[in-house]
PDB file of C-alpha atoms in Angstrom:
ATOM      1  CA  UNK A 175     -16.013 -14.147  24.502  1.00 79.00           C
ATOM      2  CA  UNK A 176     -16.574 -16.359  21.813  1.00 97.00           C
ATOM      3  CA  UNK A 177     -13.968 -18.270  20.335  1.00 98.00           C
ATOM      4  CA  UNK A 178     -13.135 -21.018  18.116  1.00 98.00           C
ATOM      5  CA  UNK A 179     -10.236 -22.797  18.014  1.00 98.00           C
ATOM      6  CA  UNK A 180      -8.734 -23.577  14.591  1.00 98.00           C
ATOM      7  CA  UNK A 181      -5.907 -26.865  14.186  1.00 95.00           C
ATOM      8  CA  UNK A 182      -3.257 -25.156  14.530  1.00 96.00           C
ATOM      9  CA  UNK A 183      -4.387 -23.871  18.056  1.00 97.00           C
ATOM     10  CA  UNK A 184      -5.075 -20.007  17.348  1.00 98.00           C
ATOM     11  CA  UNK A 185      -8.510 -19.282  19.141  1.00 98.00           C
ATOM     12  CA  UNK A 186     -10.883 -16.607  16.462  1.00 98.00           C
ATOM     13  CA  UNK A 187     -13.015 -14.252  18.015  1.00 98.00           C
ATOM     14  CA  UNK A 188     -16.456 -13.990  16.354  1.00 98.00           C
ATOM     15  CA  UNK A 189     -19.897 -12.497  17.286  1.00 98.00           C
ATOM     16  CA  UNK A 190     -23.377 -13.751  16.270  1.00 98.00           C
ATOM     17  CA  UNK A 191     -26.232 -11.562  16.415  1.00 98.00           C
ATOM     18  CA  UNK A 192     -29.843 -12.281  15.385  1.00 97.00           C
ATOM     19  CA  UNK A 193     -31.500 -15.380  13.577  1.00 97.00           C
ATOM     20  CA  UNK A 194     -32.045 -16.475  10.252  1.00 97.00           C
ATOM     21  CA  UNK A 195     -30.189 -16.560   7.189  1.00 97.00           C
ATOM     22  CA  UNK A 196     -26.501 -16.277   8.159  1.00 98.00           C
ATOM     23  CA  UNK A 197     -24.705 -13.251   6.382  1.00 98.00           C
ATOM     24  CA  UNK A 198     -20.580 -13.560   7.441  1.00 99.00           C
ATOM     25  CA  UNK A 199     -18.282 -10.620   7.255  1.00 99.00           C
ATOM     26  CA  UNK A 200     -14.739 -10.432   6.697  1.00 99.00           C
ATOM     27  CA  UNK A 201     -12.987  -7.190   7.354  1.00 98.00           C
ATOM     28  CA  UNK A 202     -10.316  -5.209   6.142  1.00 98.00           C
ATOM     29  CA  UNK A 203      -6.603  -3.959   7.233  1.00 98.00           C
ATOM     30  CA  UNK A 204      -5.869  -3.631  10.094  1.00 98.00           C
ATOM     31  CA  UNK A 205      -9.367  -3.780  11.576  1.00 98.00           C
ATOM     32  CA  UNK A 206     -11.552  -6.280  13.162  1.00 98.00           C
ATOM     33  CA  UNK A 207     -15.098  -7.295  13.106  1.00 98.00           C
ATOM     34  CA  UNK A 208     -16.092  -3.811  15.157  1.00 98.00           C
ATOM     35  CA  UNK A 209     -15.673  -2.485  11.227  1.00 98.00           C
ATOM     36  CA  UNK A 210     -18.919  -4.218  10.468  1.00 98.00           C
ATOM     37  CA  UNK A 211     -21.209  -3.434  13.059  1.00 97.00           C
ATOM     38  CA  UNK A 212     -22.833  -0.799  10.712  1.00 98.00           C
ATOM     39  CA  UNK A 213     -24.137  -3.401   9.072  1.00 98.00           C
ATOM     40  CA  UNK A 214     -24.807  -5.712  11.096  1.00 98.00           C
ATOM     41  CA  UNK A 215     -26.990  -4.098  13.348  1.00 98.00           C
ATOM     42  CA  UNK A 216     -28.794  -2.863  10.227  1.00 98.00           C
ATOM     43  CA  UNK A 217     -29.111  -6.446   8.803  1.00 98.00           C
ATOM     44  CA  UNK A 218     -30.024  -8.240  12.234  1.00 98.00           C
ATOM     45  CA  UNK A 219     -32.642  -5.644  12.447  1.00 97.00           C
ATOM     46  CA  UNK A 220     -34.460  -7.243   9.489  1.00 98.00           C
ATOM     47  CA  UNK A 221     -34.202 -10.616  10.197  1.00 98.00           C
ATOM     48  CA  UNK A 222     -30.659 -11.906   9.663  1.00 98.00           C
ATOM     49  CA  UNK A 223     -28.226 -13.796  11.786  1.00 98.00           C
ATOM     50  CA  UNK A 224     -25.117 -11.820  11.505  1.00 98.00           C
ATOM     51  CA  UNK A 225     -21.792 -13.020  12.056  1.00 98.00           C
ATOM     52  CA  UNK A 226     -18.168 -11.480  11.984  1.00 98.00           C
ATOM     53  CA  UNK A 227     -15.210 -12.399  13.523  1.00 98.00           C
ATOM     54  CA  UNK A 228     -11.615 -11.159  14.085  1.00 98.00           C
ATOM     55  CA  UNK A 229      -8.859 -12.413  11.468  1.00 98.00           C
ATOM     56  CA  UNK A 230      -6.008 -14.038  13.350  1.00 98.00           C
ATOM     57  CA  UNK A 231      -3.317 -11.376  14.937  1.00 98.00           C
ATOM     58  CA  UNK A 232      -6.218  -8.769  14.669  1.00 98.00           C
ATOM     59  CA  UNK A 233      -8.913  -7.740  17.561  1.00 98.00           C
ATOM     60  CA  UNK A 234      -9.669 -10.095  19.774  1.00 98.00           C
ATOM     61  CA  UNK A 235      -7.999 -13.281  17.983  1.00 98.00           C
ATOM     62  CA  UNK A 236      -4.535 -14.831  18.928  1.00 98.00           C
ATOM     63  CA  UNK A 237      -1.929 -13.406  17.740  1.00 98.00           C
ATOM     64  CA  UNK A 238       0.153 -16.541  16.399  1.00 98.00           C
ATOM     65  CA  UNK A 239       3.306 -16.004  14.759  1.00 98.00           C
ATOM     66  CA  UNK A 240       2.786 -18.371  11.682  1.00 97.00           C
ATOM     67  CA  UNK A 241      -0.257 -18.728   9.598  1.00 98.00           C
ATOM     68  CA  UNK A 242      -0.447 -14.651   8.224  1.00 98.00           C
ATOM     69  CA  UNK A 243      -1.283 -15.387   4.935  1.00 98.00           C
ATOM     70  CA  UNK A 244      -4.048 -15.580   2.324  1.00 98.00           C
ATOM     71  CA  UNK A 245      -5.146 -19.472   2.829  1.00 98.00           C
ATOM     72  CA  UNK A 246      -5.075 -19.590   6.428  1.00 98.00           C
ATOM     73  CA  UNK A 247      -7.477 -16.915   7.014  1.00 98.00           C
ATOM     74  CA  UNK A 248      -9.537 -18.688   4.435  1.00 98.00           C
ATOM     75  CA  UNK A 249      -9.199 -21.788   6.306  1.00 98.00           C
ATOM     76  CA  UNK A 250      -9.620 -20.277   9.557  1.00 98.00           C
ATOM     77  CA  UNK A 251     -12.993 -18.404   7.992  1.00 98.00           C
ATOM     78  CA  UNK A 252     -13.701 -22.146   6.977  1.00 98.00           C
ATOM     79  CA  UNK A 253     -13.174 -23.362  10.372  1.00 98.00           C
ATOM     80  CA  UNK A 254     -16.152 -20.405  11.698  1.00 98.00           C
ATOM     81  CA  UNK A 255     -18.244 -21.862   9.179  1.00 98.00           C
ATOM     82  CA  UNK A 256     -18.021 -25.052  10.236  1.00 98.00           C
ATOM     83  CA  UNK A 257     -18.136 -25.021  13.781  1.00 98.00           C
ATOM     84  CA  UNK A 258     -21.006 -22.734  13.433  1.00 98.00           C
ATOM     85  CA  UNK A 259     -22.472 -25.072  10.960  1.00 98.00           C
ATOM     86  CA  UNK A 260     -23.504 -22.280   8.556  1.00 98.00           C
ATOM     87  CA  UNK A 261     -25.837 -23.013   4.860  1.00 97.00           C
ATOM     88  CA  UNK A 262     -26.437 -21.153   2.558  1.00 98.00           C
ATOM     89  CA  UNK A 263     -24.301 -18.191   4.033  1.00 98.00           C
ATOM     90  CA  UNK A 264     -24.460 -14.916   2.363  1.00 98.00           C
ATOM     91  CA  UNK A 265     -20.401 -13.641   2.259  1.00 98.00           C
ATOM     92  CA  UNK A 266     -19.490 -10.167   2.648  1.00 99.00           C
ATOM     93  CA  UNK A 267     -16.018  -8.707   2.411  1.00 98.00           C
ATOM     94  CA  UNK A 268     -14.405  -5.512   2.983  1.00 98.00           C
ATOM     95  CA  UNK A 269     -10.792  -4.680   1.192  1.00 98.00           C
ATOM     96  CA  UNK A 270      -8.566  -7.396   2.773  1.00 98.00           C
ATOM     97  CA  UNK A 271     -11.780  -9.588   3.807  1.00 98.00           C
ATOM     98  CA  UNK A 272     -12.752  -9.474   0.099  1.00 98.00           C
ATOM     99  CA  UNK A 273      -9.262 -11.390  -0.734  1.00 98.00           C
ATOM    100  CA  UNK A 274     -10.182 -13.566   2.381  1.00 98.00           C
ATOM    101  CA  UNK A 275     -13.808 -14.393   1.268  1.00 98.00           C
ATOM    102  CA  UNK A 276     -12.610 -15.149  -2.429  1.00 98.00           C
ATOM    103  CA  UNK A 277      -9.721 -16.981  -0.862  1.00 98.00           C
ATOM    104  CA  UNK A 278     -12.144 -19.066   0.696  1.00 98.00           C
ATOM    105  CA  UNK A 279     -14.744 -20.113  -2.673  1.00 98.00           C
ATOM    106  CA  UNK A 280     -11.001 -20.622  -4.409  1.00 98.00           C
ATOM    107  CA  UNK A 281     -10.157 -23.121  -1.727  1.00 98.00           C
ATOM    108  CA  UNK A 282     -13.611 -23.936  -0.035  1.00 98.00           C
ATOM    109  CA  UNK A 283     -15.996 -24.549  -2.957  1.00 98.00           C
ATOM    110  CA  UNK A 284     -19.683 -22.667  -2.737  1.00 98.00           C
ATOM    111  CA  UNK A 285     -21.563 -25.462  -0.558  1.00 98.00           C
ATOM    112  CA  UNK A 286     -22.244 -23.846   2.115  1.00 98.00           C
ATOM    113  CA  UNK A 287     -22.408 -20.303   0.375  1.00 98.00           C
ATOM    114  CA  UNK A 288     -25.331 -18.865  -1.296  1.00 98.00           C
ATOM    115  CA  UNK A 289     -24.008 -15.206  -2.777  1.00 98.00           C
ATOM    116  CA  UNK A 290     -21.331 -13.133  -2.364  1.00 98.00           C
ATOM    117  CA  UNK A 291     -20.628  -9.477  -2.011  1.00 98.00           C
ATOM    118  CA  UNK A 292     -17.379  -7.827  -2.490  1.00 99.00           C
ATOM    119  CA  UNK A 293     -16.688  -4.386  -1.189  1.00 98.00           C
ATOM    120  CA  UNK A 294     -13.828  -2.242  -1.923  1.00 98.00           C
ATOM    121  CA  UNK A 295     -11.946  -5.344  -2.399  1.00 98.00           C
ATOM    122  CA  UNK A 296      -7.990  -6.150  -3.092  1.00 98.00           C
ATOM    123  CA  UNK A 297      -8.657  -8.759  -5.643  1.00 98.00           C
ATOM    124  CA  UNK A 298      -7.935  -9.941  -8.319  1.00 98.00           C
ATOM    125  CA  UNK A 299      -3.934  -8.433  -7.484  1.00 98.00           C
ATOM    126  CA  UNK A 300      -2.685  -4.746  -6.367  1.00 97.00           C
ATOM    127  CA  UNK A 301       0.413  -5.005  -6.821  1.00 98.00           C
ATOM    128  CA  UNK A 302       1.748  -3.666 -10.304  1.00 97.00           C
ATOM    129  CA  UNK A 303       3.584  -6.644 -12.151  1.00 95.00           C
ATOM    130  CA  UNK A 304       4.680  -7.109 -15.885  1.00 94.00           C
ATOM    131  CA  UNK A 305       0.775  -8.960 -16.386  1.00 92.00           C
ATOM    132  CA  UNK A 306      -1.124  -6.331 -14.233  1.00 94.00           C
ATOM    133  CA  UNK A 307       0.330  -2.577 -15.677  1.00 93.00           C
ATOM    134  CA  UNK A 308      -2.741  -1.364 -13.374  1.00 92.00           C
ATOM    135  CA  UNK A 309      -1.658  -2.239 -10.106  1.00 95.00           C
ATOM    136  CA  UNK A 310       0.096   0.136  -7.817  1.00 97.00           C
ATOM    137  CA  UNK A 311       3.828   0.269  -7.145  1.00 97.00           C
ATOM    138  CA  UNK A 312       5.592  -1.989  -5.004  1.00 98.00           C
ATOM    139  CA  UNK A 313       7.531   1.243  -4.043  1.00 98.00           C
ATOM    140  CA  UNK A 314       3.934   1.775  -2.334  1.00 97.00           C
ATOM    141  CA  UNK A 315       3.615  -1.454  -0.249  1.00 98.00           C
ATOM    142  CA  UNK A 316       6.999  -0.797   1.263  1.00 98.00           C
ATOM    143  CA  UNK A 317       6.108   2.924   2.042  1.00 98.00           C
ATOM    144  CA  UNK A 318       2.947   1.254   4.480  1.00 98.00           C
ATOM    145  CA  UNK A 319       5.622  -1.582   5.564  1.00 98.00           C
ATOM    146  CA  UNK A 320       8.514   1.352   6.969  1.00 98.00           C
ATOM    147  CA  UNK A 321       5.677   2.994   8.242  1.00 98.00           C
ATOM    148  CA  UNK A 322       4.195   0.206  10.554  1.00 98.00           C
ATOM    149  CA  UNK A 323       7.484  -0.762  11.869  1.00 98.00           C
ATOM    150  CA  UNK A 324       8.694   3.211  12.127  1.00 98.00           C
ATOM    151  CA  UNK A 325       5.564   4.229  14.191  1.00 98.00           C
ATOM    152  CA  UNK A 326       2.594   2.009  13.667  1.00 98.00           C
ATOM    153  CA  UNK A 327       0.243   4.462  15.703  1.00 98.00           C
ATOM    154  CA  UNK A 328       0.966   7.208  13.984  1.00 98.00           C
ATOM    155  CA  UNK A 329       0.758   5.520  10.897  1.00 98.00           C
ATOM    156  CA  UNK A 330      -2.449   4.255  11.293  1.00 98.00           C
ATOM    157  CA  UNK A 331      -3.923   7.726  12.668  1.00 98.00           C
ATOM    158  CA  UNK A 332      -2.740   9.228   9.424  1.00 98.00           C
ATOM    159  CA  UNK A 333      -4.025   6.603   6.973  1.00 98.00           C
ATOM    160  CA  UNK A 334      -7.202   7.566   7.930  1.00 98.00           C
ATOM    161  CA  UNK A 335      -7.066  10.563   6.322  1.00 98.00           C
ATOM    162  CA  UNK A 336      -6.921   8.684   2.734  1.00 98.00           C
ATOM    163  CA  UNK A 337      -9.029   5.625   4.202  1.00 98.00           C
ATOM    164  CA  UNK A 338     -12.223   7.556   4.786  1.00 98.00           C
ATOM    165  CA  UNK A 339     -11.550  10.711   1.776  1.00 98.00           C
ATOM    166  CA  UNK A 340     -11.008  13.332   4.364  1.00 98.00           C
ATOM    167  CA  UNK A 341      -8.878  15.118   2.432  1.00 98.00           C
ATOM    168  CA  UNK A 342     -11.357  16.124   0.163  1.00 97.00           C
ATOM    169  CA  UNK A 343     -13.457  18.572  -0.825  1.00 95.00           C
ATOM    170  CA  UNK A 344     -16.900  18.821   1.707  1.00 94.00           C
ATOM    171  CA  UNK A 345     -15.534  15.566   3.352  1.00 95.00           C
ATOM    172  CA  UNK A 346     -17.235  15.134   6.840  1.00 94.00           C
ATOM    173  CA  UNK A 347     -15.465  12.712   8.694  1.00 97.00           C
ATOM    174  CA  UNK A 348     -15.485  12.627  12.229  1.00 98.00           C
ATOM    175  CA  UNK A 349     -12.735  12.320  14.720  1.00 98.00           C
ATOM    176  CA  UNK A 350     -14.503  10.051  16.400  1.00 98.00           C
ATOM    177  CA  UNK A 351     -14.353   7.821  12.998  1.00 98.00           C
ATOM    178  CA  UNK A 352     -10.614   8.048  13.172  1.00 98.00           C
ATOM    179  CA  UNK A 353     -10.223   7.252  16.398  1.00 98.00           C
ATOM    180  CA  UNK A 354     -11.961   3.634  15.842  1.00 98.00           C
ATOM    181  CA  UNK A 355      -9.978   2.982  12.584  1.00 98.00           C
ATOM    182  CA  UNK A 356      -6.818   3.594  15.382  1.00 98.00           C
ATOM    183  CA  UNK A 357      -7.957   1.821  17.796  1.00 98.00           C
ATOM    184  CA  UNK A 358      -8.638  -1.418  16.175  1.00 98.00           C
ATOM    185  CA  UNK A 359      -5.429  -1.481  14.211  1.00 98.00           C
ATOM    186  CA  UNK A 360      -3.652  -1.569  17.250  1.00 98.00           C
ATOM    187  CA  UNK A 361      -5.523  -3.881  18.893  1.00 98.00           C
ATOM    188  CA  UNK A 362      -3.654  -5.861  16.098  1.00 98.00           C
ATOM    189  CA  UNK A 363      -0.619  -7.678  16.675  1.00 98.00           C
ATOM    190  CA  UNK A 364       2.792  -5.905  14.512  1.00 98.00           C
ATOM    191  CA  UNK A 365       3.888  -9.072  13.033  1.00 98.00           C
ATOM    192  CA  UNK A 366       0.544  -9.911  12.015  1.00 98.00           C
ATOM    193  CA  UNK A 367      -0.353  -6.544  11.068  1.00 98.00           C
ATOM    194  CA  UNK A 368       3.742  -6.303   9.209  1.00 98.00           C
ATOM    195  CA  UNK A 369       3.199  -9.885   7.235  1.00 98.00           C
ATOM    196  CA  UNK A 370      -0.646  -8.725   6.144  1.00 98.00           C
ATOM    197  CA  UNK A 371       0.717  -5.936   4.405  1.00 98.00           C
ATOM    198  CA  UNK A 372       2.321  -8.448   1.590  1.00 98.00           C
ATOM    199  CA  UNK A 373      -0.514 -10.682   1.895  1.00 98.00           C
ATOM    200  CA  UNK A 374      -3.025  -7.662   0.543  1.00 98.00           C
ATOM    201  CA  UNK A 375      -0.846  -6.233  -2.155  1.00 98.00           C
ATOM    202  CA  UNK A 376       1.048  -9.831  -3.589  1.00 98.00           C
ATOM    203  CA  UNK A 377      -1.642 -12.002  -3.351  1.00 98.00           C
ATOM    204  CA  UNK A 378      -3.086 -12.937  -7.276  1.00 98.00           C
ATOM    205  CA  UNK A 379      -6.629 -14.052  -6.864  1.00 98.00           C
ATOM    206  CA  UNK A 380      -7.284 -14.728 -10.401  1.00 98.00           C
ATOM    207  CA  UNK A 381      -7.531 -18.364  -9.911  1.00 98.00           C
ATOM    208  CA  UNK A 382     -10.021 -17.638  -7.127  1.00 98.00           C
ATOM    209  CA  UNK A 383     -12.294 -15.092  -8.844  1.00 98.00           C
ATOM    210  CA  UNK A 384     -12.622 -17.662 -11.559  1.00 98.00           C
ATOM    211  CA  UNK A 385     -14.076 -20.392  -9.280  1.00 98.00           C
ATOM    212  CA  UNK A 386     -17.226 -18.379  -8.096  1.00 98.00           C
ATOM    213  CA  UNK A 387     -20.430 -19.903  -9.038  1.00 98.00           C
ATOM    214  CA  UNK A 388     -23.089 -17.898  -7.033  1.00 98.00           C
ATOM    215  CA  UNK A 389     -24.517 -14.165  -7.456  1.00 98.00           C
ATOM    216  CA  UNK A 390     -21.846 -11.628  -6.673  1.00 98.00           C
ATOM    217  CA  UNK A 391     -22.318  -7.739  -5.854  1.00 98.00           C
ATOM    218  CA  UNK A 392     -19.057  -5.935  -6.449  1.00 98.00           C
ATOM    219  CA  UNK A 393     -19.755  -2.332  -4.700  1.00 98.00           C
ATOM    220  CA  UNK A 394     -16.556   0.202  -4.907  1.00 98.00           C
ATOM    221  CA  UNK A 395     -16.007   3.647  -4.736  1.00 98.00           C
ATOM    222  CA  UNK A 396     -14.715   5.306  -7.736  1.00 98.00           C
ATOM    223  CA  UNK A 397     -12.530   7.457  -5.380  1.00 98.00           C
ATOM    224  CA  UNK A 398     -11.148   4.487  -3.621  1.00 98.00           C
ATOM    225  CA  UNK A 399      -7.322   6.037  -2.675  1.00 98.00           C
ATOM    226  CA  UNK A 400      -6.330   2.846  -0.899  1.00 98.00           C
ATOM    227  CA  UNK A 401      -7.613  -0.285  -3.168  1.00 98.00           C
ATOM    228  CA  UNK A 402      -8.006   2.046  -6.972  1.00 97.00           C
ATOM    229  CA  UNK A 403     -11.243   0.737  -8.690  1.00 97.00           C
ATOM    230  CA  UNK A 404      -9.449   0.193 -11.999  1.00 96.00           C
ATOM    231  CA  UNK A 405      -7.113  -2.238 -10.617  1.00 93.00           C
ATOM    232  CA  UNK A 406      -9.723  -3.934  -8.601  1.00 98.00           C
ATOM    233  CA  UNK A 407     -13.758  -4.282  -9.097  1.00 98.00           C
ATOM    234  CA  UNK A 408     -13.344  -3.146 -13.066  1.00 98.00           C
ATOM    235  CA  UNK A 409     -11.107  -5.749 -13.335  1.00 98.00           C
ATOM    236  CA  UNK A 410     -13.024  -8.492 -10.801  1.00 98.00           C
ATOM    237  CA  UNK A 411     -16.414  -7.424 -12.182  1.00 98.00           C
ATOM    238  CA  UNK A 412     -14.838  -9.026 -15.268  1.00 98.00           C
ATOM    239  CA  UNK A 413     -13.800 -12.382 -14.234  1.00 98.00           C
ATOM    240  CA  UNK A 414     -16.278 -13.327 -12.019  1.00 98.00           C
ATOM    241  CA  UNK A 415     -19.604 -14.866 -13.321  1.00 95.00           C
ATOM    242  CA  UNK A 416     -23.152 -13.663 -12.477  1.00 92.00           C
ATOM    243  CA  UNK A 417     -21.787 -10.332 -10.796  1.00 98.00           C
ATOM    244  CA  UNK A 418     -23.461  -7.238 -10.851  1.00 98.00           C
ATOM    245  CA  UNK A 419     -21.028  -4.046 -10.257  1.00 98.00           C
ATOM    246  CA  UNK A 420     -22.099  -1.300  -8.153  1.00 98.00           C
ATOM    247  CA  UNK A 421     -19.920   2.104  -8.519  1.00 98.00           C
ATOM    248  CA  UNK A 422     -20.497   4.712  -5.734  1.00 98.00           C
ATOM    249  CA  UNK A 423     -19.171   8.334  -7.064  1.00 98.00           C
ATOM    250  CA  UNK A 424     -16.793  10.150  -5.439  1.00 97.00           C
ATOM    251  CA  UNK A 425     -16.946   7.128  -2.382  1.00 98.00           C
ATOM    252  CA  UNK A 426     -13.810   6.476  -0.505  1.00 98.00           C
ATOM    253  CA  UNK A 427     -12.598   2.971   0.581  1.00 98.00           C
ATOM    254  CA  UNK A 428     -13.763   3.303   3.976  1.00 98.00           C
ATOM    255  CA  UNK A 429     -17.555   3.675   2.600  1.00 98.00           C
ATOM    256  CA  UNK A 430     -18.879   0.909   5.065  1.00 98.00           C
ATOM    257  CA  UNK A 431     -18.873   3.635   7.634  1.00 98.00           C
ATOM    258  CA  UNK A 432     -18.836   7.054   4.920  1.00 98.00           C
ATOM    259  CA  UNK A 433     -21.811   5.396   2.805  1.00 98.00           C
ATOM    260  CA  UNK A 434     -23.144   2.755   5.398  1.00 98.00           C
ATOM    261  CA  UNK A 435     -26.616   4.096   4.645  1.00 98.00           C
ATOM    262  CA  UNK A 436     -26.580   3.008   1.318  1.00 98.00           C
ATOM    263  CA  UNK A 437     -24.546   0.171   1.675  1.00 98.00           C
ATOM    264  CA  UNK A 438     -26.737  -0.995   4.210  1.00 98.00           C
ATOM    265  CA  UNK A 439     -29.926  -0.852   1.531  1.00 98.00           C
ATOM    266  CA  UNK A 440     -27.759  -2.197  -1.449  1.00 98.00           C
ATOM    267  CA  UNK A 441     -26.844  -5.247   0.869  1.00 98.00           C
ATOM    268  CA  UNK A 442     -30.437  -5.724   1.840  1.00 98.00           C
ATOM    269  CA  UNK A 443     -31.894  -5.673  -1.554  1.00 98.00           C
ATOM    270  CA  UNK A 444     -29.324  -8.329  -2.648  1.00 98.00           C
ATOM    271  CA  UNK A 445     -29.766 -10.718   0.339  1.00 98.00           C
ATOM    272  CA  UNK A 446     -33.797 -10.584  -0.859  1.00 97.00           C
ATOM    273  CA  UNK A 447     -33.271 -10.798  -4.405  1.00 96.00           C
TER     274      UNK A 447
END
């Protein structure tokens, strides 16, 4: 396998497919990089070198007991970049991932990154506070942390359900879908996949949104159950300069693998634009 090793000694996962300009994925709770291969088959096709690795404590990646929060995986996505030696990267992100990759321009500047794309992504905040009325709950977050500690596989076989929109109307979603969303979350370690759950829903990425400087697609479904639009891209779309805001109708937050054919085109035309 291949593996970096980051300072404090956890060893990241990561696979590189194809040549040419890099494009680096982040994914979401509680998956791993298997959640982009959609994609990146598509983009490697056309003459990309696609890379995607495992956050630490999911997949293939250590599972250390420190580090589960928002600016080590944006170091440890910092560390890829580096060892890999990676210009003019094109960043995707995925729900969690998109906290990750903003993370990452918030603490890691825009050298080596030439656009962004953020996809049914947690920031700027989900949780609901006195300064974001929009957000969900906490009551919500601690319904998905007793879950995970009451019966994690369970859990995670029912969240699909809301992930992917299969409850409703004329939703097609496979078992076969489910199954994967299952079986990479508990590849995932439980105390990395426990302290995650506060690092999607309490972590304000304002700050972070603010400090992009390169050409941003914001794609989210406007029948996102998990990460709601209006708390999210409306708000996001907002902050961050030179973005363009795609809205999918009636798209769930799983739409990487429910829309991946048009995903797969919208990424392409924005990687050539």
């Amino acid at each position: 396998m291949a593996t970096i090793k980051t300072k404090d000694g956890t060893e990241i996962y990561y696979k590189a497919w194809g040549t040419g300009r890099p494009v680096v994925f982040s994914h979401g709770w509680p998956l791993s990089a298997d959640a982009w291969e959609d994609q990146m088959l598509f983009l490697t096709g056309r003459g990309y070198r696609c890379i995607a690795h495992d956050r630490r404590g999911h997949g293939r990646s250590s599972q250390p007991w420190n580090g589960n929060d928002m600016d080590t995986y944006a170091d440890d996505l910092a560390a890829l970049v580096g060892a890999l030696d990676l210009k003019q990267a094109v960043h995707v992100g995925h729900s969690t991932g998109g906290g990750e990759v903003a993370r990452y321009i918030g603490r890691h500047g825009t050298k080596r990154v030439a656009k962004a794309v953020l996809v049914g992504a947690i920031p700027p905040l989900m949780v609901k506070t006195a300064t974001n009325p929009g957000g969900l709950p906490i009551e919500v977050f601690d319904g998905i942390r007793t879950g995970v500690l009451t019966d994690r596989s369970q859990f995670f076989e029912d969240l699909t359900t809301p992930f992917y929109g299969a409850n409703r109307p004329g939703a097609k979603v496979s078992q076969g879908l489910r199954d994967s969303f299952w079986l990479q979350g508990m590849q995932a370690g439980l105390k990395n996949v426990y302290d995650c759950i506060k690092v999607f829903s309490e972590t304000d990425q304002t700050e972070d949104l603010k400090k992009f400087d390169v050409p941003t697609l914001i794609i989210h479904g406007d029948d996102d159950q998990i990460v709601p639009i209006g708390a999210s891209a409306l708000l996001s779309s907002k902050i961050v300069k030179r973005s363009t805001l795609k809205i999918y109708p009636g798209a769930p937050h799983g739409l990487t693998a429910t829309h991946k054919d048009e995903v797969n085109a919208d990424l392409l035309a924005f990687l050539k634009a």
